[in-house]
Amino acid sequence: VLRLYRRRDLVMARDLSSILLNAQSQELTVRNAAEHQLCQWESQSLPQLMVALADELSEEGRNEHSRQLAGLHLKNLLFARDAHISAEKKRKWYTDVDANSRSHVKIACLKVLRSANPQAAHAGALVVAKIGALELQEKQWPELLGQLLKNMTTKDVGNSNLTKTSTLEALGYLCEDLEEEAVDQTETNQILTAIVDGMREDGAITVRVAAARALLSSLVFTRHNFDNETERTMIMQVLCTATKSPDEQLRIIAFESLARVAALYYEKLPQYIEALFTLTLTAIQQDKDEQVSMMAVEFWSSLCEEELEILEETNSVDQSRTLSHRQCARYVCAAASHIVPVLLQSTLVKQDEYADEDTWNLSAAGAICLGLVAQAAGDAIVPDVLAFVESNILHAEWRRREASIMAFGQLLDGPKPELLTDPVQTAMPVLVRTLKDNHTLVKDTAAWTLGRICGALQDSARVASQSCFALHNLAQAFERAPRSRETNALSPFFRPLLTQLLAATERRDWQDHNLRGQAYEAVNMLIQNHARDMRPVVLEVMQVVLQRLHSTFSTVVVSQDDKEERYQLQSLLCSVMQVITRAVDKDIEPFCDHIVALLLQVLNNEHAIASEEAFMALGAIASTVEQAFDKYMGDFFPFLIKGLRNYADWQVCSASVGTAGDVCRALESRILPYCDEIVRCLLEDLQNPTLNRQVKPAVLSCFGDIALAVSGNFVKYLPSTLQMLEQAAAMKISPDDEDLVEYITVLREGILEAYIGVVQGLHDGGGSPFIKPHLGNIFQFLEVVVNENGDDPSLIKNSVGLIGDLATLLVQHAEEVSVYFRQNFVVEVIQEALRQDSLRDIALWTQTKRDTLLS
């Protein structure tokens, strides 16, 4: 057997070069045979294959191309993009490959970093990085960084610049692959020492570029170094010097690194911001390489994003009355009067009319940055941008027309709306005419900015889709307008816009750029925010939607694609019906028989996406017609039960739970004949381990809706309901699991809503004796919510409300229950709510009810 293994090793070593080359052959049979041989060696002789590949890579006399292929194949044996496959490769490296073979591979790959062949050295850098990432995380290969550092300082190699370049490449790749906690400070210092040495001004440009790339990748590890002013200043000086290099690639990487510094170490910028201001604005205006200018713009985009994040954090902590650990220096606002003109004049007018839709270029980068500056600086940039728009929107040069419209569009998110009201009205006629511009990019940007012209919806699918998106946002701006207002600024355009949007949904190219979906979303937003004078138009649209929904049931279906298209259309139409129902309120009543019949047909098809929207539309009808919905329950109830038991399509189950709550609130005591089955289904949902957990908060809340609807009749369901609520309330979380923390917040909201419904329902039905035995668990849950979710206004509002409801219910049992209402957290949460404007009313009511109970 030993002889056979040795023979196989000799064959592998002899044939490996030709096998690697054959694996790249254009001839299928040759390529397949070579790939089969490599797979066989991998499965039967992984250690020997890795050693042979490492030898092939490191031997200077071997074929140049096969050496490069050996390195790439060796890298692929160590790493895969798929996390599970990559973990399996790591396991094999430690379990299937013996220590001697691992050591041989590492020594050989380190050796190739000193190769005179650039391709082999580059491949070696990739492999060293992959092995280093595996081993350093396991605290293995402690000598690696020291050996790499030695490569940077050695003088006895003829090709020292190539050695330094490949070594720095290895360090850069290593930093990309390592987790932040995988290296300690000593190792970080070693990496940084090697990199900074490589960036010396007197070094070869190839070495400096490689060092700059490595520094960019290593920045995430250098927080301790940035805390040290001397080391921080050294890094910043190196980067700032690199931005002035004659080499374009080095300038690009240097500015990209400064953008990353702005994101990672914002709080360390004060002593450098003036120099960075000068460097970046000079590069945006004067650098001959567009990529350099783009990266200089990226610095300001990163700075804006960081300041917006800090301001959002500050706003959140202000609401929760805690202290923010980060302060916003408002660099963007201070620089706005300088940066905005530069963006307008040096980036927005640099469009490439032949670029693809998603091409990232200087014009696109400048536009995004301007939008971020608008959000970060707000009102301060309005005069500069409006002056630019006024000067260029009618310009003979299409680039200036497009730039002015883009600038106007980017301005709309950030400044106070009242500052933009008059400019928008003044610009409207010009912008409308611009949508007919003879240049596609100008029309595209105009449609994106406003989307007010129906002609834009008849243009290419790309322009039409952008117009739909803009119309959606335009209509959304009227969300806060009073619904009872007789008219609004949308009314003059309302009918033609809806007509053209509905036409766009039936274009032959409706699938391109999600045109149909975007158009129906715009229809929904327009209807949702219509004024009273447009109510007849909405009812006309409703008739069109019902006709289209009816037609879907007679559509000829030839293929599975046809069937999916029909269900997708039904889903969109049901969504529109839901919006119309809620928007027109009681005006929907004469049409309900027809609407419900069509929605039940949709449910009968049992398609998940369409059923989800149909349930929500039926819920909207129930909420609107209230007890009149009772006449539909006989036909609807079987579908509701089937939806509540649809564990496979959890979105359908979730929608049916929400609809069950709507129906309970609508029918009140008339829901009683159906309650046993509904409650049974809800309990099964909570107990089913296969049902997506996102459904369960809504299920708990639904118990509250049932209790409110049936009052004292809920007593028969009380033991099982309270048991489920107490089990859910006892769920513990790890603060490190962000997804679970978010889910627990939603779950607690559902629990509180359920308790509120149950307590209020029992009060109406005289059920205080049934709740008393559970007070201990309820108040224990309330204390957990107050302590762990005290910064969530919704949870605090419901918690305070529940305390008031309990005090109201139990006022006749004050002597027995007063101990619960005297607890410190109860007093504190009421006092905290009294200090918040949005919670003051409910807090005053609860305080009164508590005082009454305790008096």
Tab-separated table of N, CA, C and O in Angstrom, residues 609-702:
chain	number	residue	atom	x	y	z
A	609	ILE	N	-49.440	34.643	-2.801
A	609	ILE	CA	-49.314	36.100	-2.919
A	609	ILE	C	-50.679	36.742	-3.104
A	609	ILE	O	-51.015	37.746	-2.458
A	610	ALA	N	-51.499	36.169	-4.001
A	610	ALA	CA	-52.826	36.733	-4.240
A	610	ALA	C	-53.710	36.597	-3.003
A	610	ALA	O	-54.466	37.514	-2.657
A	611	SER	N	-53.627	35.454	-2.314
A	611	SER	CA	-54.457	35.240	-1.122
A	611	SER	C	-54.117	36.227	-0.018
A	611	SER	O	-55.003	36.723	0.681
A	612	GLU	N	-52.850	36.513	0.140
A	612	GLU	CA	-52.428	37.457	1.179
A	612	GLU	C	-53.100	38.817	0.967
A	612	GLU	O	-53.663	39.405	1.902
A	613	GLU	N	-53.074	39.314	-0.284
A	613	GLU	CA	-53.677	40.616	-0.569
A	613	GLU	C	-55.199	40.553	-0.476
A	613	GLU	O	-55.841	41.516	-0.037
A	614	ALA	N	-55.793	39.409	-0.875
A	614	ALA	CA	-57.255	39.268	-0.786
A	614	ALA	C	-57.721	39.303	0.665
A	614	ALA	O	-58.735	39.935	0.996
A	615	PHE	N	-57.008	38.629	1.558
A	615	PHE	CA	-57.360	38.672	2.980
A	615	PHE	C	-57.316	40.108	3.503
A	615	PHE	O	-58.212	40.555	4.234
A	616	MET	N	-56.269	40.848	3.139
A	616	MET	CA	-56.152	42.216	3.653
A	616	MET	C	-57.257	43.108	3.098
A	616	MET	O	-57.763	43.994	3.794
A	617	ALA	N	-57.652	42.877	1.832
A	617	ALA	CA	-58.763	43.651	1.265
A	617	ALA	C	-60.074	43.337	1.990
A	617	ALA	O	-60.880	44.232	2.279
A	618	LEU	N	-60.298	42.054	2.305
A	618	LEU	CA	-61.499	41.672	3.049
A	618	LEU	C	-61.490	42.261	4.457
A	618	LEU	O	-62.536	42.669	4.978
A	619	GLY	N	-60.334	42.325	5.056
A	619	GLY	CA	-60.213	42.969	6.364
A	619	GLY	C	-60.574	44.436	6.301
A	619	GLY	O	-61.222	44.982	7.206
A	620	ALA	N	-60.159	45.107	5.201
A	620	ALA	CA	-60.498	46.517	5.028
A	620	ALA	C	-62.010	46.701	4.880
A	620	ALA	O	-62.593	47.646	5.437
A	621	ILE	N	-62.655	45.793	4.139
A	621	ILE	CA	-64.115	45.868	3.970
A	621	ILE	C	-64.812	45.659	5.312
A	621	ILE	O	-65.744	46.388	5.672
A	622	ALA	N	-64.384	44.665	6.075
A	622	ALA	CA	-64.981	44.417	7.386
A	622	ALA	C	-64.853	45.641	8.281
A	622	ALA	O	-65.806	46.043	8.968
A	623	SER	N	-63.670	46.262	8.290
A	623	SER	CA	-63.465	47.451	9.127
A	623	SER	C	-64.366	48.604	8.701
A	623	SER	O	-64.762	49.422	9.524
A	624	THR	N	-64.690	48.650	7.407
A	624	THR	CA	-65.484	49.768	6.880
A	624	THR	C	-66.983	49.561	7.093
A	624	THR	O	-67.681	50.461	7.566
A	625	VAL	N	-67.481	48.367	6.764
A	625	VAL	CA	-68.940	48.146	6.839
A	625	VAL	C	-69.367	47.643	8.208
A	625	VAL	O	-70.568	47.547	8.503
A	626	GLU	N	-68.404	47.254	9.028
A	626	GLU	CA	-68.643	46.830	10.409
A	626	GLU	C	-69.645	45.671	10.473
A	626	GLU	O	-69.446	44.657	9.805
A	627	GLN	N	-70.720	45.790	11.238
A	627	GLN	CA	-71.584	44.634	11.484
A	627	GLN	C	-72.296	44.143	10.227
A	627	GLN	O	-72.774	43.008	10.181
A	628	ALA	N	-72.374	44.975	9.201
A	628	ALA	CA	-72.967	44.536	7.941
A	628	ALA	C	-72.139	43.435	7.285
A	628	ALA	O	-72.616	42.755	6.370
A	629	PHE	N	-70.898	43.239	7.752
A	629	PHE	CA	-70.056	42.178	7.200
A	629	PHE	C	-70.569	40.797	7.588
A	629	PHE	O	-70.189	39.789	7.001
A	630	ASP	N	-71.464	40.750	8.557
A	630	ASP	CA	-71.984	39.468	9.052
A	630	ASP	C	-72.594	38.626	7.929
A	630	ASP	O	-72.505	37.397	7.928
A	631	LYS	N	-73.184	39.279	6.924
A	631	LYS	CA	-73.857	38.519	5.871
A	631	LYS	C	-72.877	37.771	4.960
A	631	LYS	O	-73.278	36.884	4.219
A	632	TYR	N	-71.601	38.136	5.024
A	632	TYR	CA	-70.609	37.455	4.203
A	632	TYR	C	-69.897	36.333	4.961
A	632	TYR	O	-69.122	35.577	4.367
A	633	MET	N	-70.129	36.234	6.273
A	633	MET	CA	-69.347	35.298	7.089
A	633	MET	C	-69.562	33.849	6.701
A	633	MET	O	-68.646	33.030	6.770
A	634	GLY	N	-70.770	33.493	6.301
A	634	GLY	CA	-71.016	32.100	5.946
A	634	GLY	C	-70.118	31.630	4.823
A	634	GLY	O	-69.567	30.518	4.864
A	635	ASP	N	-69.946	32.472	3.792
A	635	ASP	CA	-69.080	32.105	2.655
A	635	ASP	C	-67.603	32.316	2.972
A	635	ASP	O	-66.743	31.572	2.493
A	636	PHE	N	-67.322	33.338	3.790
A	636	PHE	CA	-65.926	33.698	4.037
A	636	PHE	C	-65.262	32.829	5.105
A	636	PHE	O	-64.055	32.554	5.044
A	637	PHE	N	-66.027	32.368	6.091
A	637	PHE	CA	-65.439	31.712	7.251
A	637	PHE	C	-64.569	30.498	6.902
A	637	PHE	O	-63.475	30.349	7.460
A	638	PRO	N	-64.980	29.603	5.982
A	638	PRO	CA	-64.105	28.466	5.646
A	638	PRO	C	-62.740	28.906	5.112
A	638	PRO	O	-61.717	28.279	5.410
A	639	PHE	N	-62.722	29.991	4.331
A	639	PHE	CA	-61.440	30.481	3.816
A	639	PHE	C	-60.590	31.062	4.935
A	639	PHE	O	-59.361	30.910	4.955
A	640	LEU	N	-61.245	31.732	5.895
A	640	LEU	CA	-60.509	32.290	7.029
A	640	LEU	C	-59.829	31.185	7.825
A	640	LEU	O	-58.643	31.298	8.179
A	641	ILE	N	-60.570	30.098	8.101
A	641	ILE	CA	-60.002	28.978	8.868
A	641	ILE	C	-58.857	28.332	8.103
A	641	ILE	O	-57.801	28.006	8.679
A	642	LYS	N	-59.016	28.190	6.804
A	642	LYS	CA	-57.948	27.597	5.999
A	642	LYS	C	-56.704	28.491	6.020
A	642	LYS	O	-55.569	28.001	6.087
A	643	GLY	N	-56.922	29.800	5.981
A	643	GLY	CA	-55.789	30.723	6.054
A	643	GLY	C	-55.084	30.659	7.392
A	643	GLY	O	-53.850	30.682	7.472
A	644	LEU	N	-55.854	30.569	8.468
A	644	LEU	CA	-55.257	30.494	9.804
A	644	LEU	C	-54.452	29.222	9.993
A	644	LEU	O	-53.562	29.163	10.864
A	645	ARG	N	-54.740	28.209	9.197
A	645	ARG	CA	-54.009	26.936	9.291
A	645	ARG	C	-52.991	26.755	8.165
A	645	ARG	O	-52.476	25.655	7.958
A	646	ASN	N	-52.714	27.822	7.436
A	646	ASN	CA	-51.752	27.730	6.330
A	646	ASN	C	-50.343	27.961	6.867
A	646	ASN	O	-49.791	29.051	6.789
A	647	TYR	N	-49.773	26.906	7.435
A	647	TYR	CA	-48.455	27.045	8.062
A	647	TYR	C	-47.339	27.131	7.029
A	647	TYR	O	-46.271	27.684	7.294
A	648	ALA	N	-47.576	26.584	5.825
A	648	ALA	CA	-46.529	26.575	4.798
A	648	ALA	C	-46.290	27.981	4.257
A	648	ALA	O	-45.139	28.397	4.066
A	649	ASP	N	-47.370	28.730	3.981
A	649	ASP	CA	-47.255	30.099	3.472
A	649	ASP	C	-47.541	31.067	4.619
A	649	ASP	O	-48.660	31.532	4.800
A	650	TRP	N	-46.506	31.366	5.397
A	650	TRP	CA	-46.729	32.094	6.641
A	650	TRP	C	-47.255	33.514	6.409
A	650	TRP	O	-47.959	34.064	7.253
A	651	GLN	N	-46.936	34.117	5.221
A	651	GLN	CA	-47.485	35.450	4.957
A	651	GLN	C	-48.998	35.400	4.838
A	651	GLN	O	-49.696	36.326	5.269
A	652	VAL	N	-49.523	34.306	4.241
A	652	VAL	CA	-50.972	34.136	4.132
A	652	VAL	C	-51.567	33.963	5.528
A	652	VAL	O	-52.596	34.556	5.871
A	653	CYS	N	-50.917	33.137	6.343
A	653	CYS	CA	-51.384	32.923	7.710
A	653	CYS	C	-51.401	34.245	8.472
A	653	CYS	O	-52.367	34.575	9.170
A	654	SER	N	-50.334	35.037	8.308
A	654	SER	CA	-50.251	36.327	9.001
A	654	SER	C	-51.372	37.258	8.549
A	654	SER	O	-52.008	37.934	9.366
A	655	ALA	N	-51.626	37.289	7.227
A	655	ALA	CA	-52.695	38.151	6.708
A	655	ALA	C	-54.055	37.709	7.225
A	655	ALA	O	-54.902	38.541	7.568
A	656	SER	N	-54.266	36.387	7.313
A	656	SER	CA	-55.558	35.888	7.798
A	656	SER	C	-55.741	36.193	9.287
A	656	SER	O	-56.857	36.467	9.742
A	657	VAL	N	-54.656	36.187	10.043
A	657	VAL	CA	-54.735	36.564	11.464
A	657	VAL	C	-55.153	38.026	11.585
A	657	VAL	O	-56.025	38.386	12.385
A	658	GLY	N	-54.531	38.886	10.776
A	658	GLY	CA	-54.904	40.295	10.794
A	658	GLY	C	-56.356	40.506	10.398
A	658	GLY	O	-57.071	41.319	11.004
A	659	THR	N	-56.804	39.748	9.388
A	659	THR	CA	-58.195	39.857	8.960
A	659	THR	C	-59.144	39.351	10.041
A	659	THR	O	-60.226	39.921	10.259
A	660	ALA	N	-58.756	38.286	10.741
A	660	ALA	CA	-59.579	37.792	11.849
A	660	ALA	C	-59.772	38.888	12.893
A	660	ALA	O	-60.879	39.087	13.423
A	661	GLY	N	-58.724	39.622	13.192
A	661	GLY	CA	-58.833	40.737	14.131
A	661	GLY	C	-59.763	41.829	13.612
A	661	GLY	O	-60.595	42.362	14.352
A	662	ASP	N	-59.626	42.158	12.296
A	662	ASP	CA	-60.513	43.154	11.691
A	662	ASP	C	-61.973	42.731	11.801
A	662	ASP	O	-62.858	43.546	12.126
A	663	VAL	N	-62.243	41.456	11.503
A	663	VAL	CA	-63.614	40.945	11.527
A	663	VAL	C	-64.175	40.972	12.950
A	663	VAL	O	-65.335	41.340	13.178
A	664	CYS	N	-63.372	40.594	13.937
A	664	CYS	CA	-63.823	40.629	15.330
A	664	CYS	C	-64.196	42.045	15.750
A	664	CYS	O	-65.242	42.270	16.375
A	665	ARG	N	-63.337	43.001	15.412
A	665	ARG	CA	-63.634	44.387	15.775
A	665	ARG	C	-64.892	44.883	15.068
A	665	ARG	O	-65.647	45.686	15.604
A	666	ALA	N	-65.117	44.399	13.837
A	666	ALA	CA	-66.266	44.844	13.056
A	666	ALA	C	-67.570	44.242	13.564
A	666	ALA	O	-68.575	44.932	13.732
A	667	LEU	N	-67.570	42.917	13.831
A	667	LEU	CA	-68.810	42.210	14.176
A	667	LEU	C	-69.150	42.297	15.654
A	667	LEU	O	-70.301	42.065	16.046
A	668	GLU	N	-68.145	42.531	16.482
A	668	GLU	CA	-68.340	42.555	17.934
A	668	GLU	C	-69.010	41.247	18.381
A	668	GLU	O	-68.540	40.170	18.041
A	669	SER	N	-70.130	41.308	19.105
A	669	SER	CA	-70.704	40.076	19.672
A	669	SER	C	-71.200	39.106	18.599
A	669	SER	O	-71.379	37.916	18.867
A	670	ARG	N	-71.408	39.587	17.385
A	670	ARG	CA	-71.870	38.696	16.317
A	670	ARG	C	-70.800	37.702	15.878
A	670	ARG	O	-71.093	36.789	15.094
A	671	ILE	N	-69.588	37.875	16.359
A	671	ILE	CA	-68.523	36.926	16.025
A	671	ILE	C	-68.613	35.662	16.869
A	671	ILE	O	-67.959	34.646	16.581
A	672	LEU	N	-69.433	35.681	17.918
A	672	LEU	CA	-69.501	34.564	18.874
A	672	LEU	C	-69.669	33.190	18.227
A	672	LEU	O	-68.973	32.234	18.611
A	673	PRO	N	-70.559	33.003	17.249
A	673	PRO	CA	-70.737	31.665	16.673
A	673	PRO	C	-69.476	31.100	16.023
A	673	PRO	O	-69.379	29.899	15.813
A	674	TYR	N	-68.531	31.975	15.721
A	674	TYR	CA	-67.321	31.533	15.020
A	674	TYR	C	-66.109	31.470	15.939
A	674	TYR	O	-65.030	31.039	15.523
A	675	CYS	N	-66.280	31.894	17.184
A	675	CYS	CA	-65.123	32.079	18.066
A	675	CYS	C	-64.412	30.776	18.414
A	675	CYS	O	-63.173	30.740	18.478
A	676	ASP	N	-65.149	29.728	18.683
A	676	ASP	CA	-64.503	28.467	19.091
A	676	ASP	C	-63.466	28.033	18.070
A	676	ASP	O	-62.329	27.673	18.420
A	677	GLU	N	-63.854	28.049	16.808
A	677	GLU	CA	-62.947	27.584	15.756
A	677	GLU	C	-61.775	28.546	15.563
A	677	GLU	O	-60.633	28.133	15.370
A	678	ILE	N	-62.063	29.856	15.623
A	678	ILE	CA	-60.985	30.839	15.460
A	678	ILE	C	-59.962	30.709	16.584
A	678	ILE	O	-58.744	30.666	16.350
A	679	VAL	N	-60.446	30.613	17.826
A	679	VAL	CA	-59.537	30.489	18.971
A	679	VAL	C	-58.730	29.210	18.875
A	679	VAL	O	-57.521	29.192	19.157
A	680	ARG	N	-59.371	28.130	18.458
A	680	ARG	CA	-58.659	26.859	18.310
A	680	ARG	C	-57.519	27.000	17.295
A	680	ARG	O	-56.401	26.544	17.530
A	681	CYS	N	-57.791	27.660	16.189
A	681	CYS	CA	-56.757	27.867	15.177
A	681	CYS	C	-55.618	28.744	15.694
A	681	CYS	O	-54.433	28.463	15.445
A	682	LEU	N	-55.967	29.793	16.411
A	682	LEU	CA	-54.934	30.691	16.945
A	682	LEU	C	-54.035	29.972	17.939
A	682	LEU	O	-52.805	30.156	17.945
A	683	LEU	N	-54.630	29.141	18.786
A	683	LEU	CA	-53.822	28.369	19.742
A	683	LEU	C	-52.917	27.387	19.013
A	683	LEU	O	-51.755	27.185	19.388
A	684	GLU	N	-53.430	26.773	17.953
A	684	GLU	CA	-52.611	25.855	17.145
A	684	GLU	C	-51.453	26.610	16.488
A	684	GLU	O	-50.328	26.088	16.405
A	685	ASP	N	-51.708	27.848	16.028
A	685	ASP	CA	-50.640	28.664	15.436
A	685	ASP	C	-49.515	28.907	16.432
A	685	ASP	O	-48.323	28.809	16.109
A	686	LEU	N	-49.898	29.230	17.677
A	686	LEU	CA	-48.881	29.508	18.698
A	686	LEU	C	-48.081	28.266	19.062
A	686	LEU	O	-46.895	28.347	19.391
A	687	GLN	N	-48.716	27.118	18.987
A	687	GLN	CA	-48.059	25.874	19.410
A	687	GLN	C	-47.298	25.201	18.275
A	687	GLN	O	-46.538	24.266	18.519
A	688	ASN	N	-47.488	25.667	17.035
A	688	ASN	CA	-46.871	25.006	15.880
A	688	ASN	C	-45.419	25.464	15.722
A	688	ASN	O	-45.161	26.624	15.416
A	689	PRO	N	-44.453	24.564	15.906
A	689	PRO	CA	-43.041	24.976	15.835
A	689	PRO	C	-42.580	25.282	14.410
A	689	PRO	O	-41.544	25.905	14.219
A	690	THR	N	-43.336	24.834	13.394
A	690	THR	CA	-42.920	25.057	12.009
A	690	THR	C	-43.383	26.408	11.470
A	690	THR	O	-42.899	26.859	10.439
A	691	LEU	N	-44.326	27.065	12.148
A	691	LEU	CA	-44.848	28.335	11.665
A	691	LEU	C	-43.839	29.450	11.938
A	691	LEU	O	-43.288	29.550	13.030
A	692	ASN	N	-43.585	30.269	10.936
A	692	ASN	CA	-42.647	31.379	11.072
A	692	ASN	C	-43.011	32.236	12.292
A	692	ASN	O	-44.157	32.631	12.468
A	693	ARG	N	-42.028	32.538	13.102
A	693	ARG	CA	-42.284	33.239	14.367
A	693	ARG	C	-42.838	34.648	14.154
A	693	ARG	O	-43.446	35.218	15.060
A	694	GLN	N	-42.657	35.217	12.943
A	694	GLN	CA	-43.151	36.561	12.702
A	694	GLN	C	-44.667	36.647	12.823
A	694	GLN	O	-45.219	37.734	13.018
A	695	VAL	N	-45.365	35.513	12.685
A	695	VAL	CA	-46.828	35.508	12.748
A	695	VAL	C	-47.313	35.641	14.196
A	695	VAL	O	-48.401	36.167	14.454
A	696	LYS	N	-46.529	35.149	15.135
A	696	LYS	CA	-47.045	34.927	16.487
A	696	LYS	C	-47.404	36.199	17.266
A	696	LYS	O	-48.392	36.205	18.000
A	697	PRO	N	-46.681	37.322	17.112
A	697	PRO	CA	-47.144	38.540	17.790
A	697	PRO	C	-48.549	38.953	17.364
A	697	PRO	O	-49.358	39.376	18.197
A	698	ALA	N	-48.839	38.838	16.060
A	698	ALA	CA	-50.179	39.193	15.571
A	698	ALA	C	-51.233	38.244	16.131
A	698	ALA	O	-52.367	38.647	16.418
A	699	VAL	N	-50.870	36.962	16.294
A	699	VAL	CA	-51.802	35.992	16.868
A	699	VAL	C	-52.163	36.392	18.293
A	699	VAL	O	-53.342	36.387	18.684
A	700	LEU	N	-51.154	36.756	19.074
A	700	LEU	CA	-51.413	37.163	20.454
A	700	LEU	C	-52.315	38.398	20.496
A	700	LEU	O	-53.260	38.467	21.280
A	701	SER	N	-52.029	39.366	19.632
A	701	SER	CA	-52.834	40.572	19.579
A	701	SER	C	-54.281	40.256	19.217
A	701	SER	O	-55.215	40.897	19.708
A	702	CYS	N	-54.474	39.249	18.372
A	702	CYS	CA	-55.820	38.878	17.920
A	702	CYS	C	-56.683	38.401	19.093
A	702	CYS	O	-57.901	38.609	19.102
